[in-house]
JSON list of C-alpha atoms in Angstrom, two decimals:
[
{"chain": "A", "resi": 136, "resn": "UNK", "atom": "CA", "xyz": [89.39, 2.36, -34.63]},
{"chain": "A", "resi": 137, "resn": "UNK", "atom": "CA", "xyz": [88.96, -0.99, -34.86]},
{"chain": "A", "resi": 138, "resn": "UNK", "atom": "CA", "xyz": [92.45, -1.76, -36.36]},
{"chain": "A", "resi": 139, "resn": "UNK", "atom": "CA", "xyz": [93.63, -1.08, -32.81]},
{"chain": "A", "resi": 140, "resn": "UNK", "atom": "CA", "xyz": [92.19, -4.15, -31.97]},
{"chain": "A", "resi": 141, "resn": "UNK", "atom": "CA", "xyz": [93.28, -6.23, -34.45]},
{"chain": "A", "resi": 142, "resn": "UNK", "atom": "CA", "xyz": [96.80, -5.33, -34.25]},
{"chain": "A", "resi": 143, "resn": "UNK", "atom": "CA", "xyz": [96.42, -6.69, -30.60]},
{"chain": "A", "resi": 144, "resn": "UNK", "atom": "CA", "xyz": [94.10, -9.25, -30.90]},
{"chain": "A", "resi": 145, "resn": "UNK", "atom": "CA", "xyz": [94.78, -10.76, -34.45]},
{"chain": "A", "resi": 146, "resn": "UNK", "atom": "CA", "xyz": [97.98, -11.35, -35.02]},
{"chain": "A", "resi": 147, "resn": "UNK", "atom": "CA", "xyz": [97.51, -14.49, -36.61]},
{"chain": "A", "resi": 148, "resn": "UNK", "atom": "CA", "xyz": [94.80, -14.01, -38.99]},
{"chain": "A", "resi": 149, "resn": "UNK", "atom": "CA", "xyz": [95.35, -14.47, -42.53]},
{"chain": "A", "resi": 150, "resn": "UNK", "atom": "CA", "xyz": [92.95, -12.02, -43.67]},
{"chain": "A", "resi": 151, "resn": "UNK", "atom": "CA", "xyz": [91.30, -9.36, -42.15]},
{"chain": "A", "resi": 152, "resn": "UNK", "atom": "CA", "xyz": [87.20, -9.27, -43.58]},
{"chain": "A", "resi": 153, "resn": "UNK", "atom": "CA", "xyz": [85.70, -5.88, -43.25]},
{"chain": "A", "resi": 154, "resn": "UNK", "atom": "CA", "xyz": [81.83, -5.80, -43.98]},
{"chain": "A", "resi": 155, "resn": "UNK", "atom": "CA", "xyz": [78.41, -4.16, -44.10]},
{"chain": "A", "resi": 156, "resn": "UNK", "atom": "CA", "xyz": [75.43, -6.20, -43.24]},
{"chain": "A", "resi": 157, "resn": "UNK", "atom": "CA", "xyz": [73.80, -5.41, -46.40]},
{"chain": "A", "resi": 158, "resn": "UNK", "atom": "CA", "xyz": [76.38, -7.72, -48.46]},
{"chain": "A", "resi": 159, "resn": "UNK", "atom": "CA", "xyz": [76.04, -11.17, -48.82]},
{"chain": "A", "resi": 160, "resn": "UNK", "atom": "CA", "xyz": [79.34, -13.26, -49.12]},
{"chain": "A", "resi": 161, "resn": "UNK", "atom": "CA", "xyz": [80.78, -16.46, -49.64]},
{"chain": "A", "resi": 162, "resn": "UNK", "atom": "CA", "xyz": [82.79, -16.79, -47.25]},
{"chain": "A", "resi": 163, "resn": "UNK", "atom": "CA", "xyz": [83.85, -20.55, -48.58]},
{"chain": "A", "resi": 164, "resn": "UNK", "atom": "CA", "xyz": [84.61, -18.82, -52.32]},
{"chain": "A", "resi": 165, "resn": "UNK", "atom": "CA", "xyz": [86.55, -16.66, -51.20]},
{"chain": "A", "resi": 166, "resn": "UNK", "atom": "CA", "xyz": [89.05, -18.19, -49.00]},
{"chain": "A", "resi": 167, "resn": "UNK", "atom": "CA", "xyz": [89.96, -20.10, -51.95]},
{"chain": "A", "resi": 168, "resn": "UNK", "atom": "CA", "xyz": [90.05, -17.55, -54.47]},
{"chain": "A", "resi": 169, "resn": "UNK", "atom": "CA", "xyz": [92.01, -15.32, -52.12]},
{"chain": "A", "resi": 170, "resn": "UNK", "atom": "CA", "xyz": [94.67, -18.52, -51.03]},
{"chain": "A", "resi": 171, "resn": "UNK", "atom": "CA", "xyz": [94.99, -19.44, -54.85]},
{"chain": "A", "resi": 172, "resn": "UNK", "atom": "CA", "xyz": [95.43, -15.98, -55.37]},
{"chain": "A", "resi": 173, "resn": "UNK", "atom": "CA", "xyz": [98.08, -14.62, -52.78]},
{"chain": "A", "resi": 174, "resn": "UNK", "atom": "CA", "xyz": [99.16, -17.92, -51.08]},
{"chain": "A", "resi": 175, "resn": "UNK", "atom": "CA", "xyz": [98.09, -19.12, -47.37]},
{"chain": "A", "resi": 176, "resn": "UNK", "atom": "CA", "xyz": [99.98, -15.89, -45.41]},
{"chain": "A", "resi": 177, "resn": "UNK", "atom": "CA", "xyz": [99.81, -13.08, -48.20]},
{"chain": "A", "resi": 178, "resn": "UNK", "atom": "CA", "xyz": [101.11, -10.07, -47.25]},
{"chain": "A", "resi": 179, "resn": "UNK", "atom": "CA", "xyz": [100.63, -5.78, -48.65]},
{"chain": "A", "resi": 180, "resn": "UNK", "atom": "CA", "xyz": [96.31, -7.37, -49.64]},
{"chain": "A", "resi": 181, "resn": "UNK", "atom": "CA", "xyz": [93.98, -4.58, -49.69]},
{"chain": "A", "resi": 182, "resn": "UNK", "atom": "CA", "xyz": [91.50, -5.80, -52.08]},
{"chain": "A", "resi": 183, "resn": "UNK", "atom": "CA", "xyz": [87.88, -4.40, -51.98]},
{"chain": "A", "resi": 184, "resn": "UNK", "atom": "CA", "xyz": [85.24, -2.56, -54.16]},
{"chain": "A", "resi": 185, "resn": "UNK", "atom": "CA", "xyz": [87.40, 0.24, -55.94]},
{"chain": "A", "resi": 186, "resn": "UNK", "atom": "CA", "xyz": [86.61, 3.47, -56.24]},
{"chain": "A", "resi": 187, "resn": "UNK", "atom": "CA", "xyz": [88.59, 4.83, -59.06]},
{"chain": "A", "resi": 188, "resn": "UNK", "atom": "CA", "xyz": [89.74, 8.43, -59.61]},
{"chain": "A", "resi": 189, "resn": "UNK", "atom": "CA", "xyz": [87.36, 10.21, -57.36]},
{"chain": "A", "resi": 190, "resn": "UNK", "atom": "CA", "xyz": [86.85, 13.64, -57.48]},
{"chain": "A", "resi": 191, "resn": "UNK", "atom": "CA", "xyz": [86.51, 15.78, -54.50]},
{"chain": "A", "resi": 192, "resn": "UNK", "atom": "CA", "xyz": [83.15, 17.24, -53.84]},
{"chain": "A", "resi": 193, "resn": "UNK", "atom": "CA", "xyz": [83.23, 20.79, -53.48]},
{"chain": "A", "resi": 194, "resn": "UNK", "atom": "CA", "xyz": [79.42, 21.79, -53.68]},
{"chain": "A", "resi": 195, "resn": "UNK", "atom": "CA", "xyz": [77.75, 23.27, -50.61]},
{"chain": "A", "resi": 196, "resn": "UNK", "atom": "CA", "xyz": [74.87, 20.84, -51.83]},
{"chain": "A", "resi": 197, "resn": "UNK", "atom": "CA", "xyz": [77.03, 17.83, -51.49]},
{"chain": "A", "resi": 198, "resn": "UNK", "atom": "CA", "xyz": [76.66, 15.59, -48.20]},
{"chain": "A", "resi": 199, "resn": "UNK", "atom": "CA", "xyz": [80.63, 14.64, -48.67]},
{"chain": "A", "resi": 200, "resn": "UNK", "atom": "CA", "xyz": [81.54, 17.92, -49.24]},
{"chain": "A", "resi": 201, "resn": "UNK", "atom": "CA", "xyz": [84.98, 18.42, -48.54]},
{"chain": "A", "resi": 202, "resn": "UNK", "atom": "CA", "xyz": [86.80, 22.34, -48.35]},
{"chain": "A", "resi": 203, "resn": "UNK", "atom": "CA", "xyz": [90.15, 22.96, -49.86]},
{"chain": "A", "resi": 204, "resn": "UNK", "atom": "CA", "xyz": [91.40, 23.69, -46.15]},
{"chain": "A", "resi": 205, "resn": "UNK", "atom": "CA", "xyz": [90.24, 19.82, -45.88]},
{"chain": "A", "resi": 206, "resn": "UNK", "atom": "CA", "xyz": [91.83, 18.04, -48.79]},
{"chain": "A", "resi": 207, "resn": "UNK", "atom": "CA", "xyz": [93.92, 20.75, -51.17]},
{"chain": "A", "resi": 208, "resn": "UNK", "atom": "CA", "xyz": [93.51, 18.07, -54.69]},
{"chain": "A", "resi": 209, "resn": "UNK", "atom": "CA", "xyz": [91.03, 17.87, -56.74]},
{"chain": "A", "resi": 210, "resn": "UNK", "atom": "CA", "xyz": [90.76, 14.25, -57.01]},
{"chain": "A", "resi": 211, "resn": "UNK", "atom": "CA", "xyz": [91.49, 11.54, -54.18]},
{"chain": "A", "resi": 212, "resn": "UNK", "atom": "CA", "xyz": [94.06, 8.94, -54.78]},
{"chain": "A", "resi": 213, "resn": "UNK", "atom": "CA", "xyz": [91.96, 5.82, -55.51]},
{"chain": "A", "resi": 214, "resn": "UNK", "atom": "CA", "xyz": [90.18, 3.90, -52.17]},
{"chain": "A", "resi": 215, "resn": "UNK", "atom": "CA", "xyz": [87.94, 1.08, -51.35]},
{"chain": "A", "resi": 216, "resn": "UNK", "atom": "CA", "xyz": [84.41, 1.78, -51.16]},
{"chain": "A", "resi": 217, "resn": "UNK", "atom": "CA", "xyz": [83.64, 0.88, -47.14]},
{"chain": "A", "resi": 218, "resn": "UNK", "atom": "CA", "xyz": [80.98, -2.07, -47.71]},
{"chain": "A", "resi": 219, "resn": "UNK", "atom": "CA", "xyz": [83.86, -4.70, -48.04]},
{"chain": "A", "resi": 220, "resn": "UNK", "atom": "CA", "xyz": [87.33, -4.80, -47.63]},
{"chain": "A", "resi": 221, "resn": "UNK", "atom": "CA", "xyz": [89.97, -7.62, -47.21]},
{"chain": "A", "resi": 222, "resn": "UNK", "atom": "CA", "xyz": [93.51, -7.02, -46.10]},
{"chain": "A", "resi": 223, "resn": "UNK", "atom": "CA", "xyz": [95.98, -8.69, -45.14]},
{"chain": "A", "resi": 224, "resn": "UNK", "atom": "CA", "xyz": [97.32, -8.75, -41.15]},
{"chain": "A", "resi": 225, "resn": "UNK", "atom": "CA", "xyz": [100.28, -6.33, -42.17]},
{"chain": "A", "resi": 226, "resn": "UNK", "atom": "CA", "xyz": [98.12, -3.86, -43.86]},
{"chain": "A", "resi": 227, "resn": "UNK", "atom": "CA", "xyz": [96.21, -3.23, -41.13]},
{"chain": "A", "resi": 228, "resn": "UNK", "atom": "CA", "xyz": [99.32, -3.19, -38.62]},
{"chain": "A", "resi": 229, "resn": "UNK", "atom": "CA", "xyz": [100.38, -0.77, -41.21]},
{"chain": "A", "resi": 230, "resn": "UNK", "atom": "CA", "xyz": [97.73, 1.38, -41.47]},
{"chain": "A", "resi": 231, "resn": "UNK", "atom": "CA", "xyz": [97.26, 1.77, -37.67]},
{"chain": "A", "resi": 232, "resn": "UNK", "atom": "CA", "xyz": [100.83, 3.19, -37.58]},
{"chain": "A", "resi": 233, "resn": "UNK", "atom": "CA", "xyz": [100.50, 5.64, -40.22]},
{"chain": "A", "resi": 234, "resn": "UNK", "atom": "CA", "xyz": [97.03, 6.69, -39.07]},
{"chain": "A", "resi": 235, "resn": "UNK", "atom": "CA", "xyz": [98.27, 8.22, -35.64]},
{"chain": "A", "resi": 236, "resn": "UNK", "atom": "CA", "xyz": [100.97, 10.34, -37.22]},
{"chain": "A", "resi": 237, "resn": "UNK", "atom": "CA", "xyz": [98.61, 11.87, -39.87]},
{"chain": "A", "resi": 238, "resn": "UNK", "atom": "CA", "xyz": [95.91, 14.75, -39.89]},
{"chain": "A", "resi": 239, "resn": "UNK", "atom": "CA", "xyz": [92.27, 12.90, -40.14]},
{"chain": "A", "resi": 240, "resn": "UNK", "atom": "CA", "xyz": [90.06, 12.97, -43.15]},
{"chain": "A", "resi": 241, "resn": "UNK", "atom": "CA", "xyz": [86.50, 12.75, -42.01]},
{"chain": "A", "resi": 242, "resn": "UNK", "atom": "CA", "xyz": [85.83, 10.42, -44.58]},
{"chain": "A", "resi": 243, "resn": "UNK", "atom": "CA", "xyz": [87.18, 7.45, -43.37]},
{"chain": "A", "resi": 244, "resn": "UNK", "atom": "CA", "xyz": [87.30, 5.20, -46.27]},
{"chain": "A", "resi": 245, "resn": "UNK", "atom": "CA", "xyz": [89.24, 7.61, -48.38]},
{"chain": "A", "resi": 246, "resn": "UNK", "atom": "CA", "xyz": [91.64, 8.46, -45.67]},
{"chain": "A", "resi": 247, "resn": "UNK", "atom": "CA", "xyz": [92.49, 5.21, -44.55]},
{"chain": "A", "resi": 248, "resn": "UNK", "atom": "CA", "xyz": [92.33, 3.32, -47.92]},
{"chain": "A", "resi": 249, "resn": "UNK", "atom": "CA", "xyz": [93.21, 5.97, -50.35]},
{"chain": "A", "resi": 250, "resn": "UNK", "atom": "CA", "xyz": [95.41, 8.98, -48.66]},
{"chain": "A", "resi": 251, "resn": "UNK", "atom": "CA", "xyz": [97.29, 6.19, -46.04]},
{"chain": "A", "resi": 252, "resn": "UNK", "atom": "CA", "xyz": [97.26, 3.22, -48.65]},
{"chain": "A", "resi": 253, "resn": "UNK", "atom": "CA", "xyz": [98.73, 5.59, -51.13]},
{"chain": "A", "resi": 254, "resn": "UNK", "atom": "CA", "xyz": [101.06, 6.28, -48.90]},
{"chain": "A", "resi": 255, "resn": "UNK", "atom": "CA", "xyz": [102.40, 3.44, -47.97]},
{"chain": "A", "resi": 256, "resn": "UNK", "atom": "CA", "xyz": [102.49, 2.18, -51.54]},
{"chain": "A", "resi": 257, "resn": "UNK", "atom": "CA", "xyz": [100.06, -0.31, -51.23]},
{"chain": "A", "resi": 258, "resn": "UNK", "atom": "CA", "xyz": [98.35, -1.44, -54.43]},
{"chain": "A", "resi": 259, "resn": "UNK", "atom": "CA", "xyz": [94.68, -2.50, -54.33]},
{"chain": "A", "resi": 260, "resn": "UNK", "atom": "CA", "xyz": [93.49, -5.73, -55.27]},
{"chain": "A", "resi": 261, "resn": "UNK", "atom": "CA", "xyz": [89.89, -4.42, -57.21]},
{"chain": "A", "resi": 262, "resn": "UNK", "atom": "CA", "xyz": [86.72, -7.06, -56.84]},
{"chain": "A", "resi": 263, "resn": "UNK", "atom": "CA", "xyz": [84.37, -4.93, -58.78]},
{"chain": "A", "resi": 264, "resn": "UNK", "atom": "CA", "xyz": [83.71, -7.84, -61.61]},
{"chain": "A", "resi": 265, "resn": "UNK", "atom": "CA", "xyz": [82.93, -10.33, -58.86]},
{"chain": "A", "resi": 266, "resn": "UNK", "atom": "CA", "xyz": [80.20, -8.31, -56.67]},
{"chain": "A", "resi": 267, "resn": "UNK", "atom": "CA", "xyz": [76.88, -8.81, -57.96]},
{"chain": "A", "resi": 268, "resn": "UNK", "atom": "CA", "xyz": [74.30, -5.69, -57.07]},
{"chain": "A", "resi": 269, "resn": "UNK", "atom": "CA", "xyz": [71.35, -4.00, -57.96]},
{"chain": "A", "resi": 270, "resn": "UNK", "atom": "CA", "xyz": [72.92, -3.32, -61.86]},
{"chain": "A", "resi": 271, "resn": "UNK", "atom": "CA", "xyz": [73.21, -7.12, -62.48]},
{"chain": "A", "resi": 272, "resn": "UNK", "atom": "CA", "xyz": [69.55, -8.08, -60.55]},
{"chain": "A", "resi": 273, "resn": "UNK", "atom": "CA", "xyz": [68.74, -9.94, -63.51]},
{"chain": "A", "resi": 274, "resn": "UNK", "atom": "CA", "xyz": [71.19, -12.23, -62.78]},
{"chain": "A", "resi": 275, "resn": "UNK", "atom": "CA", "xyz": [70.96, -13.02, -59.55]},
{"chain": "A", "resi": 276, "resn": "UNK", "atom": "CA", "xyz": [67.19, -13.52, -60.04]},
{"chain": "A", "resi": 277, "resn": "UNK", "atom": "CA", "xyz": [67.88, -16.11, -63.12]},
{"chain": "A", "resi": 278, "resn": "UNK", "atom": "CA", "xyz": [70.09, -17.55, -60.43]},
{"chain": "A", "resi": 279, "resn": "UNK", "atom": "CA", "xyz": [67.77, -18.06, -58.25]},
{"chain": "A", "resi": 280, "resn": "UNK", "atom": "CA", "xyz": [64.93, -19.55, -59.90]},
{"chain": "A", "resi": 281, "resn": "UNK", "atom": "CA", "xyz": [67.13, -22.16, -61.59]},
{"chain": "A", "resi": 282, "resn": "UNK", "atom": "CA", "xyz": [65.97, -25.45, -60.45]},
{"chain": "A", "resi": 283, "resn": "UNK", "atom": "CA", "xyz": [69.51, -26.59, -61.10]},
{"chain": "A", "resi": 284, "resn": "UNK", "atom": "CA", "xyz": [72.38, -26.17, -59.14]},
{"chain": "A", "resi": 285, "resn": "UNK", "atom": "CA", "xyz": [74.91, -23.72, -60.33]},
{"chain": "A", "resi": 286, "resn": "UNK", "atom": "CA", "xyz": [77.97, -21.67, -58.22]},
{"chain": "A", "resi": 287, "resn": "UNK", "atom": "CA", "xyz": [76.56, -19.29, -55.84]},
{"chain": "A", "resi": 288, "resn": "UNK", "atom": "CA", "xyz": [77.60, -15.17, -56.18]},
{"chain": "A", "resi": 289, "resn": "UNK", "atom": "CA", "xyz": [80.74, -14.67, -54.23]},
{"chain": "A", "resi": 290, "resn": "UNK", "atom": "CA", "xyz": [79.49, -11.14, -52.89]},
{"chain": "A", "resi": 291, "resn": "UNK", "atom": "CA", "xyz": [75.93, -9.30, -53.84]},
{"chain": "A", "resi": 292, "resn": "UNK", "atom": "CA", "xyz": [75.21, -5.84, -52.48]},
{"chain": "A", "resi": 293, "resn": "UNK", "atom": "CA", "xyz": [71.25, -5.64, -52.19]},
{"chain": "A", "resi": 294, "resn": "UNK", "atom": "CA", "xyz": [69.76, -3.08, -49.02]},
{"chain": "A", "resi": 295, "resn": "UNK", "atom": "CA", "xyz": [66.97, -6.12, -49.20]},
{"chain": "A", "resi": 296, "resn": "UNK", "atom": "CA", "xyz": [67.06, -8.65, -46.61]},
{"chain": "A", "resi": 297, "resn": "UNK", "atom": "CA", "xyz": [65.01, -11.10, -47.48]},
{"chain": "A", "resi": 298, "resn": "UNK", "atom": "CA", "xyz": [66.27, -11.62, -50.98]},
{"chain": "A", "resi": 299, "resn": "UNK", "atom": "CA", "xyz": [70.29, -11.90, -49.60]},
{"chain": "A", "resi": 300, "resn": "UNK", "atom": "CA", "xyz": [68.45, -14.41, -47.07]},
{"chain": "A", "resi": 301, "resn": "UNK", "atom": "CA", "xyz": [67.14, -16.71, -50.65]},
{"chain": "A", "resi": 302, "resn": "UNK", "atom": "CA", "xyz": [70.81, -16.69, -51.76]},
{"chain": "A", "resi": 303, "resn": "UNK", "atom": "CA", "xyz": [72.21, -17.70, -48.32]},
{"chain": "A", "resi": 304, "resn": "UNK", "atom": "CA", "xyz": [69.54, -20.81, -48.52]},
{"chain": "A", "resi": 305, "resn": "UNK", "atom": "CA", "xyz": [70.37, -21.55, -52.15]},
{"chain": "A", "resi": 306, "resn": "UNK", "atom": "CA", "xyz": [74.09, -20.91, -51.55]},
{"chain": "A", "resi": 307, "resn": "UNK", "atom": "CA", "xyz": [74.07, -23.78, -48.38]},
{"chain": "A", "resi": 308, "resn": "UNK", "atom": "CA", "xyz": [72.12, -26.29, -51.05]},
{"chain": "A", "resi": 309, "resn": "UNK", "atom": "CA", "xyz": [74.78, -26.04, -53.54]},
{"chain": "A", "resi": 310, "resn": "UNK", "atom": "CA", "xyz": [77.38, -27.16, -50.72]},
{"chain": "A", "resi": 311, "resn": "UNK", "atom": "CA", "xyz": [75.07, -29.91, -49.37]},
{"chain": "A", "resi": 312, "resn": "UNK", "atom": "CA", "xyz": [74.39, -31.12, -53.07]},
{"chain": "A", "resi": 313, "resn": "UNK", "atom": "CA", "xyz": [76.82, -30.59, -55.19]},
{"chain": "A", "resi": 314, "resn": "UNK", "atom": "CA", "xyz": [79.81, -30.45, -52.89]},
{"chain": "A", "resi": 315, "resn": "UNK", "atom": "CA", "xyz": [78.51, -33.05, -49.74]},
{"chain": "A", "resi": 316, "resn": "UNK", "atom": "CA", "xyz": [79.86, -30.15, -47.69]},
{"chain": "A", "resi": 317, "resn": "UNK", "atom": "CA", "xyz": [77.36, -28.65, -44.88]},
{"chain": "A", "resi": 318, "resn": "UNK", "atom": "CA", "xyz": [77.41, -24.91, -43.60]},
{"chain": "A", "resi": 319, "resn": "UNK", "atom": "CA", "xyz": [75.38, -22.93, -41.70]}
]
């Protein structure tokens, strides 16, 4: 588990950044929105894509089928979908504890940010109006074909390369231009 390490290694980060490599972010927008949000050291953040009132597959047809023997309820408590999520260093500290005392849902996302998190009464922090994806295109595509300068997505989930790679370029111009700040 990864949160092994960063209970060892990281015990001075302010946020933790857990990410697929299918989702564009920026990183620059959301420091900021996070430090105006919680303050420089915040502390019980779990904020990611939420997944809200899942029910528990059942069906033999399913490919996250889960058994009564598994998981008893019908629904899990809510949990972050695993493609992004952003916690704070005492979540994760947290988490790791809890974790090694508890039977293991093979579904890691719902165990460890659903079952543990609603454990340890930690509220989520839900992102789902700032991620662009594949049900807002449109925009993103109007977006990129302005000629003028406008504020970049602060996360898009697309499974296509090259177009996150057009935002990425687009996303450094509006620093450069607008903002006389360079990234890379």
């Amino acid at each position: 588990m990864a949160f092994k390490w960063i209970v060892y290694h990281c015990s001075n980060a302010e946020f933790i950044l857990k990410i697929d490599d299918d989702v564009f972010v920026d990183l620059n927008q959301l420091f900021y929105h996070l430090l105006g949000k919680f303050g420089d050291r915040p502390s019980n953040l779990l904020a990611c894509f939420l997944v809200q009132q899942p029910k528990v597959a059942r069906s033999y047809r399913n490919k996250w089928r889960v058994s009564f023997k598994e998981y008893s309820n019908y629904y899990y408590p809510n949990y972050c979908s695993g493609w992004i999520s952003i916690m704070s260093f005492d979540v994760v500290q947290d988490l790791y504890t809890l974790h090694r005392n508890r039977s293991f849902l093979w579904i890691d996302d719902v165990f460890v940010t659903g079952i543990l998190a609603e454990e340890l009464a930690i509220k989520h922090y839900d992102l789902n109006k700032m991620i662009y994806g594949e049900e807002n295109e449109f925009l993103i595509e109007s977006w990129l074909q302005q000629d003028s300068l406008s504020i970049p997505p602060m996360f898009y989930l697309d499974h296509q390369k090259p177009r996150i790679k057009k935002i990425w370029t687009k996303t450094k111009q509006y620093y450069r231009v607008i903002l006389n700040f360079t990234i890379d």
